[in-house]
mmCIF file of C-alpha atoms and ligand atoms in Angstrom:
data_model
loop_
_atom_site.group_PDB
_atom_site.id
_atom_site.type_symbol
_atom_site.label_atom_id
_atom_site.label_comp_id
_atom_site.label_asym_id
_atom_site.label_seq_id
_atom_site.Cartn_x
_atom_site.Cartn_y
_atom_site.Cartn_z
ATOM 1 C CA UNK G 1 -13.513 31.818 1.598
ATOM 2 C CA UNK G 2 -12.309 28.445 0.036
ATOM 3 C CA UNK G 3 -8.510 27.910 0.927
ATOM 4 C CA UNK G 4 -8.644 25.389 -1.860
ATOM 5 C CA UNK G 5 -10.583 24.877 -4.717
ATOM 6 C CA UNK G 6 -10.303 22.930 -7.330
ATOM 7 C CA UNK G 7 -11.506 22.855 -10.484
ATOM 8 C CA UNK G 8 -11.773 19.056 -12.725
ATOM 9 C CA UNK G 9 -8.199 18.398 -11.533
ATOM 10 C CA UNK G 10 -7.345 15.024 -13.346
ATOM 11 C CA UNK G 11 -3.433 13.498 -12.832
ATOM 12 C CA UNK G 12 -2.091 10.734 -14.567
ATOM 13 C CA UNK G 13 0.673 8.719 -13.520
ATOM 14 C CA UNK G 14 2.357 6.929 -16.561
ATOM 15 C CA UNK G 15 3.520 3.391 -16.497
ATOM 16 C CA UNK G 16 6.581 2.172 -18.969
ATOM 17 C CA UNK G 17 6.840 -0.959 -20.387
ATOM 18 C CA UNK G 18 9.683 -3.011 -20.731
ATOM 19 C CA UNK G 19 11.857 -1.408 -23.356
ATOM 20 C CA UNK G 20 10.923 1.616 -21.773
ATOM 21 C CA UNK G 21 8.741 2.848 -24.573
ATOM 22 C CA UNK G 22 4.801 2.370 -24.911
ATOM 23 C CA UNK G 23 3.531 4.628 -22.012
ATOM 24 C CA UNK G 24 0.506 3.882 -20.378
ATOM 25 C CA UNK G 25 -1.879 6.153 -18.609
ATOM 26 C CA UNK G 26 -3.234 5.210 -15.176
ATOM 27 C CA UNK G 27 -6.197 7.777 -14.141
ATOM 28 C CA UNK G 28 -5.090 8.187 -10.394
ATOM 29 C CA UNK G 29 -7.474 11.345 -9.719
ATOM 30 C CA UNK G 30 -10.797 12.265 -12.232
ATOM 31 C CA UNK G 31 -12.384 15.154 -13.107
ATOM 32 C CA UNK G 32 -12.259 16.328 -9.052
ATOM 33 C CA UNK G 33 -14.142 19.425 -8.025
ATOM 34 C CA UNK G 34 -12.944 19.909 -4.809
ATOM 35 C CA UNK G 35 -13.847 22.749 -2.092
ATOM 36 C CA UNK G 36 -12.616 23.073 1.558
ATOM 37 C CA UNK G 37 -13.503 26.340 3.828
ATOM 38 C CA UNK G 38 -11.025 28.012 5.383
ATOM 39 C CA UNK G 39 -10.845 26.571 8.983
ATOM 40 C CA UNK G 40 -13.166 23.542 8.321
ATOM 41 C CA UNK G 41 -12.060 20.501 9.329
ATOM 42 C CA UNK G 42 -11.889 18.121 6.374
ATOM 43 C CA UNK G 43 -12.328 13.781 6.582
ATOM 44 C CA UNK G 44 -11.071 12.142 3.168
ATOM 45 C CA UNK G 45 -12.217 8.332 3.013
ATOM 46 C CA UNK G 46 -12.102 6.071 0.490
ATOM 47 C CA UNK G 47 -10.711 2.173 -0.608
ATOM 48 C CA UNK G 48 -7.096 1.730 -1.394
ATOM 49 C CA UNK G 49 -6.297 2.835 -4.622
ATOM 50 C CA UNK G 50 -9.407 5.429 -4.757
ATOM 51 C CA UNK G 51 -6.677 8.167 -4.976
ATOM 52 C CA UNK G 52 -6.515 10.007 -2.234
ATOM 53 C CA UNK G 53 -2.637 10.669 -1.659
ATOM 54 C CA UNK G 54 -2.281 11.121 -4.827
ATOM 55 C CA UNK G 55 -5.137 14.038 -4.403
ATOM 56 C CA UNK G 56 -3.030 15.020 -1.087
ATOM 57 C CA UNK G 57 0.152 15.165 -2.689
ATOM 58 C CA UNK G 58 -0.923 18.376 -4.842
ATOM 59 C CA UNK G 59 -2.389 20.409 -2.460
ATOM 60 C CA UNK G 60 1.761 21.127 -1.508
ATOM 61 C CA UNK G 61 2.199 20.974 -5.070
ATOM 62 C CA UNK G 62 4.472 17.817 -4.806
ATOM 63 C CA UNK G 63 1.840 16.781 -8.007
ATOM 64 C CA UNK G 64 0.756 18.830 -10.538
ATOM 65 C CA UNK G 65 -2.706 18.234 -11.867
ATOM 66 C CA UNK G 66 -2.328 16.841 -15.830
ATOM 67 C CA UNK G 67 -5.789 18.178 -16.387
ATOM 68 C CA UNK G 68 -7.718 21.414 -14.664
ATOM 69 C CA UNK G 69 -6.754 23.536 -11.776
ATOM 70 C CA UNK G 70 -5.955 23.631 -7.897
ATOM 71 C CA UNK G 71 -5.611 26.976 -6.526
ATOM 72 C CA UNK G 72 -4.427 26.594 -2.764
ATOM 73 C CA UNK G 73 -5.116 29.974 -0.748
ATOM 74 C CA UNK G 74 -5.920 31.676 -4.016
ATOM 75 C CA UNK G 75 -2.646 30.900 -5.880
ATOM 76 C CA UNK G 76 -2.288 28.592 -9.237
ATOM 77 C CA UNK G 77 -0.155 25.632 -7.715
ATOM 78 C CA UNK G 78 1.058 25.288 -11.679
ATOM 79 C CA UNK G 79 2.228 28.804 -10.944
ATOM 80 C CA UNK G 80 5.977 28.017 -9.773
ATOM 81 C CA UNK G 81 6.795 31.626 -9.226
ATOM 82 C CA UNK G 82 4.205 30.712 -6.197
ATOM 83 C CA UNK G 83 5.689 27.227 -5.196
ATOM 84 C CA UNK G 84 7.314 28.457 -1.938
ATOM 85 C CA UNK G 85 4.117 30.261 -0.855
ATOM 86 C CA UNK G 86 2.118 26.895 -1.775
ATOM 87 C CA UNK G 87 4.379 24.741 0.186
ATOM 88 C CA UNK G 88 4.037 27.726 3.258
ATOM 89 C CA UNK G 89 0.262 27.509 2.992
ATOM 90 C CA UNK G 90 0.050 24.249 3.036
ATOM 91 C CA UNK G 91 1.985 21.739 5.284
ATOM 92 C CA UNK G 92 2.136 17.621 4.652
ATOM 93 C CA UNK G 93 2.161 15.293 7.575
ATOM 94 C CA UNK G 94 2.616 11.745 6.007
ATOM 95 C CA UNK G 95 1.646 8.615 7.624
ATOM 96 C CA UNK G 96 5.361 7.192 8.854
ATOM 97 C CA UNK G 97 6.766 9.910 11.180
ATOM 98 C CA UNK G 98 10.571 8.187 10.788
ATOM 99 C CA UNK G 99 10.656 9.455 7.640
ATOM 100 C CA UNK G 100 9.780 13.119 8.863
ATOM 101 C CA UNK G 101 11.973 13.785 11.383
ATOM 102 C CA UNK G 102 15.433 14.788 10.487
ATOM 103 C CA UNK G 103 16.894 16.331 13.684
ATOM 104 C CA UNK G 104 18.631 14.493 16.237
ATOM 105 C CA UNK G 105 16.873 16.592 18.968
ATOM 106 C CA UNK G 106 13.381 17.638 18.689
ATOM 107 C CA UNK G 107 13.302 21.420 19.142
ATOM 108 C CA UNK G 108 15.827 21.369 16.378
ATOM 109 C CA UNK G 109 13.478 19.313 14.396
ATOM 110 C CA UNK G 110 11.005 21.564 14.571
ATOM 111 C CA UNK G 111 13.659 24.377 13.674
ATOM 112 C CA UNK G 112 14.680 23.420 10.465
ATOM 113 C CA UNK G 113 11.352 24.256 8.200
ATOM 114 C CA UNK G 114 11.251 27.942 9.369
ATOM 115 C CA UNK G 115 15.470 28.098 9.392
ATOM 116 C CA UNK G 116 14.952 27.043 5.620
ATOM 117 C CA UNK G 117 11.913 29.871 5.147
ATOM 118 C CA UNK G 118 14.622 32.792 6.254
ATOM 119 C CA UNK G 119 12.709 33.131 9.727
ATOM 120 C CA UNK G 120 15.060 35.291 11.768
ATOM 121 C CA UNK G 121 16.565 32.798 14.837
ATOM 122 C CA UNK G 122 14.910 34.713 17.491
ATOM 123 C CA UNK G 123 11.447 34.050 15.606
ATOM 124 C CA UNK G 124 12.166 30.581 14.867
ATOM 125 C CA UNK G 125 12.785 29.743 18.782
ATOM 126 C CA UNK G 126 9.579 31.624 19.788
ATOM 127 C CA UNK G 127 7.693 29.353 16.814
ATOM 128 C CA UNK G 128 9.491 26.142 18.101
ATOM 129 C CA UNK G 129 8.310 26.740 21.741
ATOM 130 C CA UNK G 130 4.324 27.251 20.746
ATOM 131 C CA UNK G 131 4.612 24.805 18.177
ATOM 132 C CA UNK G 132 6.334 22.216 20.281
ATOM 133 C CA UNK G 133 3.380 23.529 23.179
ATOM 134 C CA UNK G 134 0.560 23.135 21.059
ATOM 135 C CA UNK G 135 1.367 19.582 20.324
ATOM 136 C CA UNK G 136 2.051 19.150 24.272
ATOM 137 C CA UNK G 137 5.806 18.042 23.204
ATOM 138 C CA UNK G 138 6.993 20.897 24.831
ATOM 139 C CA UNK G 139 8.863 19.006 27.721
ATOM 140 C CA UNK G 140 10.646 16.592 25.730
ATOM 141 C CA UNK G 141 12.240 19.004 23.523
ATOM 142 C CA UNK G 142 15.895 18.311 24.466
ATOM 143 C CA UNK G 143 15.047 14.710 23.878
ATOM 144 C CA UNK G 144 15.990 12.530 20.929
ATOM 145 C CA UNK G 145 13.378 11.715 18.534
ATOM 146 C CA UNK G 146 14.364 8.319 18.257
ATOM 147 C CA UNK G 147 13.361 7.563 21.855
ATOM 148 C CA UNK G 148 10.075 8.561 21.923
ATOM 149 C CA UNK G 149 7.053 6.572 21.268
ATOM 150 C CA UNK G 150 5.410 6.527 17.643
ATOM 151 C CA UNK G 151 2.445 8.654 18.520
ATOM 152 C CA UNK G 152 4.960 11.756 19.610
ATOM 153 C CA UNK G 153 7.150 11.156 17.224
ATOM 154 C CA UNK G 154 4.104 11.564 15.309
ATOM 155 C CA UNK G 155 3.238 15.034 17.105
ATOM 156 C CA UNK G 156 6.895 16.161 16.602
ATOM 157 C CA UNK G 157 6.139 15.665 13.033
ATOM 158 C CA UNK G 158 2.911 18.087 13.169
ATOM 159 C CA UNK G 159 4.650 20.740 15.127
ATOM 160 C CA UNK G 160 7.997 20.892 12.555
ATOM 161 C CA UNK G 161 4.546 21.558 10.351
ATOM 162 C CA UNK G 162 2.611 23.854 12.563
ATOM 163 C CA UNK G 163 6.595 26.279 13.211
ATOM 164 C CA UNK G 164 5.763 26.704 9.140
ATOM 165 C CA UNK G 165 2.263 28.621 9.926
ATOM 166 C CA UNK G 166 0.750 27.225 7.518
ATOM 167 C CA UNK G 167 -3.229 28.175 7.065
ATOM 168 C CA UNK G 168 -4.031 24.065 6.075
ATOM 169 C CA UNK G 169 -2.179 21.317 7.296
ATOM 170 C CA UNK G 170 -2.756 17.551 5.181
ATOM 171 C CA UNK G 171 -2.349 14.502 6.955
ATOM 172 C CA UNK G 172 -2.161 11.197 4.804
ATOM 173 C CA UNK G 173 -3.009 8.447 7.225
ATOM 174 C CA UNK G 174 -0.782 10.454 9.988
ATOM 175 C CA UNK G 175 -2.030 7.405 12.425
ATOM 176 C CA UNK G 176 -1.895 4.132 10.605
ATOM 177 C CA UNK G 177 1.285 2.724 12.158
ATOM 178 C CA UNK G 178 0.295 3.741 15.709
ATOM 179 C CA UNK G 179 -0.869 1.994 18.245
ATOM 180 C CA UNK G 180 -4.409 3.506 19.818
ATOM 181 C CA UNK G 181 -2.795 5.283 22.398
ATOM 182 C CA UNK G 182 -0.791 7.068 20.145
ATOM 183 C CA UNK G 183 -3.880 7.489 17.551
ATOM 184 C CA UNK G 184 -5.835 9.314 20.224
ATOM 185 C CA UNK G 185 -3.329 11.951 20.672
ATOM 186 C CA UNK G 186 -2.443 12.495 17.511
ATOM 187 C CA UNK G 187 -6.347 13.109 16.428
ATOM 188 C CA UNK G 188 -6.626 15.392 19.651
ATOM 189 C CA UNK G 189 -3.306 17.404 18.600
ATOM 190 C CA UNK G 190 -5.101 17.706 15.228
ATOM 191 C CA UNK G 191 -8.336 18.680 16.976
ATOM 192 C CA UNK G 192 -6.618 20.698 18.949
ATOM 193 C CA UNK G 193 -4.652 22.997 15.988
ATOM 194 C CA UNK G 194 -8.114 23.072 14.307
ATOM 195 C CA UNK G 195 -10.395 24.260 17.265
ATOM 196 C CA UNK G 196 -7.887 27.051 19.036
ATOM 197 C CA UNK G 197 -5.067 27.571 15.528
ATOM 198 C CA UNK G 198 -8.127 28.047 13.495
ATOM 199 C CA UNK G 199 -5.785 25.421 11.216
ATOM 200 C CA UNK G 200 -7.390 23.855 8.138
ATOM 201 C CA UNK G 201 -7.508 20.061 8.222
ATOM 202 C CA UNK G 202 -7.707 17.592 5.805
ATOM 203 C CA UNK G 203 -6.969 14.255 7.230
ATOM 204 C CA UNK G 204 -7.101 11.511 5.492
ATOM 205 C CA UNK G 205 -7.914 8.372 7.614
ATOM 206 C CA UNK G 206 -9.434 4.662 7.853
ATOM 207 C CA UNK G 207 -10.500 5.336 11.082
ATOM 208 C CA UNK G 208 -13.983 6.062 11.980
ATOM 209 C CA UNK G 209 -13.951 7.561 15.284
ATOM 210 C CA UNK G 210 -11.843 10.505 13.439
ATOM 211 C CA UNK G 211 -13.927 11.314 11.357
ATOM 212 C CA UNK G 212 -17.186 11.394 13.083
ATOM 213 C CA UNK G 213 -16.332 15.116 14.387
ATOM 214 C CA UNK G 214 -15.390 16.749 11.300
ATOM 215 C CA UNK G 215 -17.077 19.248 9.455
ATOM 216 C CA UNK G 216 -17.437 17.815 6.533
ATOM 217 C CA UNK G 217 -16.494 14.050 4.546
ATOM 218 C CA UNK G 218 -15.643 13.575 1.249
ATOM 219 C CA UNK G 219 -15.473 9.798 -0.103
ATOM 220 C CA UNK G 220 -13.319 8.685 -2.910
ATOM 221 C CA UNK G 221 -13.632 5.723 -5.431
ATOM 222 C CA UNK G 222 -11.952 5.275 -8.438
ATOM 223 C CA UNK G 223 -10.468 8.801 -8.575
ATOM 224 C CA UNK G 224 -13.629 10.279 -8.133
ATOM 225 C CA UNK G 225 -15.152 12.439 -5.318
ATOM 226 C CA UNK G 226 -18.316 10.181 -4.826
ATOM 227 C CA UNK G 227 -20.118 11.665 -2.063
ATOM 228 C CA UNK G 228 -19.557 14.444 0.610
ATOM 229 C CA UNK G 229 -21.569 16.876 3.132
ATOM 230 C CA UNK G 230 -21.268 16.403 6.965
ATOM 231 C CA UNK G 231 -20.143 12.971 8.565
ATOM 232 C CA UNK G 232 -24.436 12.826 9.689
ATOM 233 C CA UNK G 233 -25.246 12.828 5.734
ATOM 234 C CA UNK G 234 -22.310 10.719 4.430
ATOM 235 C CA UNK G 235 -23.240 8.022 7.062
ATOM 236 C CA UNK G 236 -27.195 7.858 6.435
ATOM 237 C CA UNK G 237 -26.091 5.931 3.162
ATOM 238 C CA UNK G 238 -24.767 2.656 4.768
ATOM 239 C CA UNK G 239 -25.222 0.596 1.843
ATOM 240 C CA UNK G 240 -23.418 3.334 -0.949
ATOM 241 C CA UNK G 241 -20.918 3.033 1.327
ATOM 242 C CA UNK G 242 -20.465 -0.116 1.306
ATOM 243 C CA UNK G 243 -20.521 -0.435 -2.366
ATOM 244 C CA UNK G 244 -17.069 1.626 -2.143
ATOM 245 C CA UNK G 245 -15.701 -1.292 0.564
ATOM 246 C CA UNK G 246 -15.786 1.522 3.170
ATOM 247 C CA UNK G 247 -16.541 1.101 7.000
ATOM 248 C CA UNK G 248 -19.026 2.957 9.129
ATOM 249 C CA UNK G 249 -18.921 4.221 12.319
ATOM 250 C CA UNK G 250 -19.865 1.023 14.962
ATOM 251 C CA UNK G 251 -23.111 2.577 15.993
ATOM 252 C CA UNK G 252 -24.381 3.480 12.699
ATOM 253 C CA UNK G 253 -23.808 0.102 11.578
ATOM 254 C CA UNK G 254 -25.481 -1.673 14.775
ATOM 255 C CA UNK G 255 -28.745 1.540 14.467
ATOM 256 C CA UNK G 256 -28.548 0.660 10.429
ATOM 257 C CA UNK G 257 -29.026 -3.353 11.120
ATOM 258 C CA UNK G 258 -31.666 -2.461 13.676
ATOM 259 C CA UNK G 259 -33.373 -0.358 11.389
ATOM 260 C CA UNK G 260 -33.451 -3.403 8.642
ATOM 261 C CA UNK G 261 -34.863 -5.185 11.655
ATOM 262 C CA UNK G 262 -38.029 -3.093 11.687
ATOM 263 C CA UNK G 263 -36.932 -0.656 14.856
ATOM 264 C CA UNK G 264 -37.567 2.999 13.633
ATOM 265 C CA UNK G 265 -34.410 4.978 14.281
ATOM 266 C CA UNK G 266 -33.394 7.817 12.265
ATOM 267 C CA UNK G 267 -30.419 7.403 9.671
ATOM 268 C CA UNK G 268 -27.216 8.659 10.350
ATOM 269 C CA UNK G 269 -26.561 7.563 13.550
ATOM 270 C CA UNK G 270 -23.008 8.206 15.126
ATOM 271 C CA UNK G 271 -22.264 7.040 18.133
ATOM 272 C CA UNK G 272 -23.059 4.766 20.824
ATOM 273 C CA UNK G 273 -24.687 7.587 22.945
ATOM 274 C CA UNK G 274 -26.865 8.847 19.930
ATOM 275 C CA UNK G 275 -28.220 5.605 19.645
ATOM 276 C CA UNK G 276 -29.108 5.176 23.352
ATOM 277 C CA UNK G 277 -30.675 8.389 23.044
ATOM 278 C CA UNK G 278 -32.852 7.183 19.891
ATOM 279 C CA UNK G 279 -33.714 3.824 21.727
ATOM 280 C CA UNK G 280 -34.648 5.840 24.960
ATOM 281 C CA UNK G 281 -37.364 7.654 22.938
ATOM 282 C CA UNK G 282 -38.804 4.857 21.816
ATOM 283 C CA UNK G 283 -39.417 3.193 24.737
ATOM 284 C CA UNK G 284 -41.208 6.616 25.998
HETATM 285 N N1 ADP Y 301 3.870 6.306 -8.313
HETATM 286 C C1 ADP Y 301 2.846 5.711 -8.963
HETATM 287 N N2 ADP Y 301 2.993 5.216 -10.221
HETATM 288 C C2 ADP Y 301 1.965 4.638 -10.860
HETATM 289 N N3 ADP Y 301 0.729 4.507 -10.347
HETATM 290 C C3 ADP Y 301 0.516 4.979 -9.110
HETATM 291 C C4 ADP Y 301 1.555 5.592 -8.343
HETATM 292 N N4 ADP Y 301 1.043 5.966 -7.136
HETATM 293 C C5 ADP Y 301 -0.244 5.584 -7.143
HETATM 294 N N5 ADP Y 301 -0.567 4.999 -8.311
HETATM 295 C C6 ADP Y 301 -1.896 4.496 -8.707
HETATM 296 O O1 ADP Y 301 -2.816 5.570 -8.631
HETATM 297 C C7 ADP Y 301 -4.038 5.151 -8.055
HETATM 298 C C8 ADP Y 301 -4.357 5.986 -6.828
HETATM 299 O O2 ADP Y 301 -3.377 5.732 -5.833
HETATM 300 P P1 ADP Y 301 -3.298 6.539 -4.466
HETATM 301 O O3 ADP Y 301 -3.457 7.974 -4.741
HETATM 302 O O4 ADP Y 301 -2.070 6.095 -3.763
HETATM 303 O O5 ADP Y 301 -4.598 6.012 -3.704
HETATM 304 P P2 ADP Y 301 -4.934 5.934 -2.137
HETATM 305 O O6 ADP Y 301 -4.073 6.894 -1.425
HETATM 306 O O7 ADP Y 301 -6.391 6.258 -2.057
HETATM 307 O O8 ADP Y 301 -4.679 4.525 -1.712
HETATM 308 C C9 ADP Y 301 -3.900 3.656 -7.803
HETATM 309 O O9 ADP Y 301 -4.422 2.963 -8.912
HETATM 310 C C10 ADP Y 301 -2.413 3.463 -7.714
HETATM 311 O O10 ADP Y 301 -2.050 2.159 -8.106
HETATM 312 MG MG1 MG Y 302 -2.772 6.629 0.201
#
């Protein structure tokens, strides 16, 4: 089943001019058809600008499409009757985790998103403690967020996200102001929720190593949905993507430059020990 699916969503944002009158429309997402499988675990790349937070922000229905439709878990998001359901189905994680955390000790933190769903208090305590475990924050719980280092603030972040059950968690560049300590756990917490929560991802990210393991990429220019299938078929086309001003992974550029080179290896390289692998059999 697709947990979201949408259908030529378009949304305009509208700029003012000075005297506040003559509105003009900027096209921030176009025409989108968009599908994610329940449990897959979704990479969103593209250029600044291309339009993916503003794609992000209506899965939660913080946006409402100004053209076509976005059903999340089978419900309308222009449906408000549905908003609370939306917002329980699917959880944010945004990329500065400051601006997330609202407690002044974590397991409280993580208490106040089912406190505000009506969860009873014995429930939300049980949900703190596996959330708090599954993001291996578990021992600082007493602690104050503001001591702890970006990457668990980061995690404390996921798991106020994760006491909310929701079936598909979105993170908009959830590592981009952490340092690659702190990137590395937060990917393997995401892993993590995916693999053994059965959590829907769609992470949203600069960085190639996280996205090489996902089920499936979709790339983003100009509002548009420009490619997608599995990171092995989005990274055969080195030079598309680089008509977008998007990265590859390191070893599919190095296999891609020896391949221009005259060396015969296969497209879609994606890591250093792929490519070993490749070269091996050609010496044999
Ligand atoms: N609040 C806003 N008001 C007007 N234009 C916006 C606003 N937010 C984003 N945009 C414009 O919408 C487009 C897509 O932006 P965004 O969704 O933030 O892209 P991305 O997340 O891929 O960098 C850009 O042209 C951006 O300038
Ligand atoms: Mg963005």
């Amino acid at each position: 089943m697709n947990i979201i699916k949408g259908r030529k969503l378009s949304y305009d944002y509208f700029r003012v001019d000075e005297d506040g009158k003559e509105e003009e429309a900027v096209r921030a997402v176009d025409q989108v058809d968009l599908d994610v499988k329940e449990g897959d675990f979704v990479a969103i790349l593209g250029h600044n600008g291309s339009g993916k937070s503003t794609l992000a922000k209506h899965i939660n229905a913080i946006l409402l499409p100004t053209e076509g439709t976005l059903y999340v878990d089978g419900k309308d998001t222009k449906d408000e009757s549905k908003l609370w359901e939306i917002r329980q189905s699917a959880g944010m994680v945004f990329q500065n985790p400051d601006n997330q955390i609202i407690g002044t000790i974590v397991d409280e933190d993580v208490g106040f998103g089912p406190e505000n769903m009506g969860v009873p208090t014995k429930e939300i305590w049980e949900r703190v403690e596996k959330s708090l475990k599954a993001v291996g924050m578990w021992e600082y719980r007493s602690h104050s967020p503001n001591k702890l280092s970006g990457g668990q603030k980061q995690r404390v972040a996921i798991a106020g996200v994760v006491a909310m059950r929701p079936k598909c968690i979105v993170l908009d560049e959830p590592t981009a102001m952490l340092d690659p300590n702190g990137r590395k756990e937060v990917i393997h917490t995401v892993q993590e929720l995916n693999r053994k929560e059965h959590v829907t991802v769609l992470l949203i990210t600069h960085y190639m190593e996280e996205v090489i393991e996902a089920d499936k990429v979709i790339v983003m220019d100009q509002g548009k949905i420009v490619m997608q299938g599995t990171p092995k078929e989005v990274f055969s086309h080195v030079e598309e993507l680089k008509s977008y001003r998007l990265d590859v992974p390191q070893a599919t550029l190095v296999a891609y430059e020896l391949q221009k080179k005259g060396v015969p290896l296969p497209d879609g390289i994606l890591s250093m020990k792929e490519l070993e692998q490749e070269l091996e059999k050609l010496r044999a």
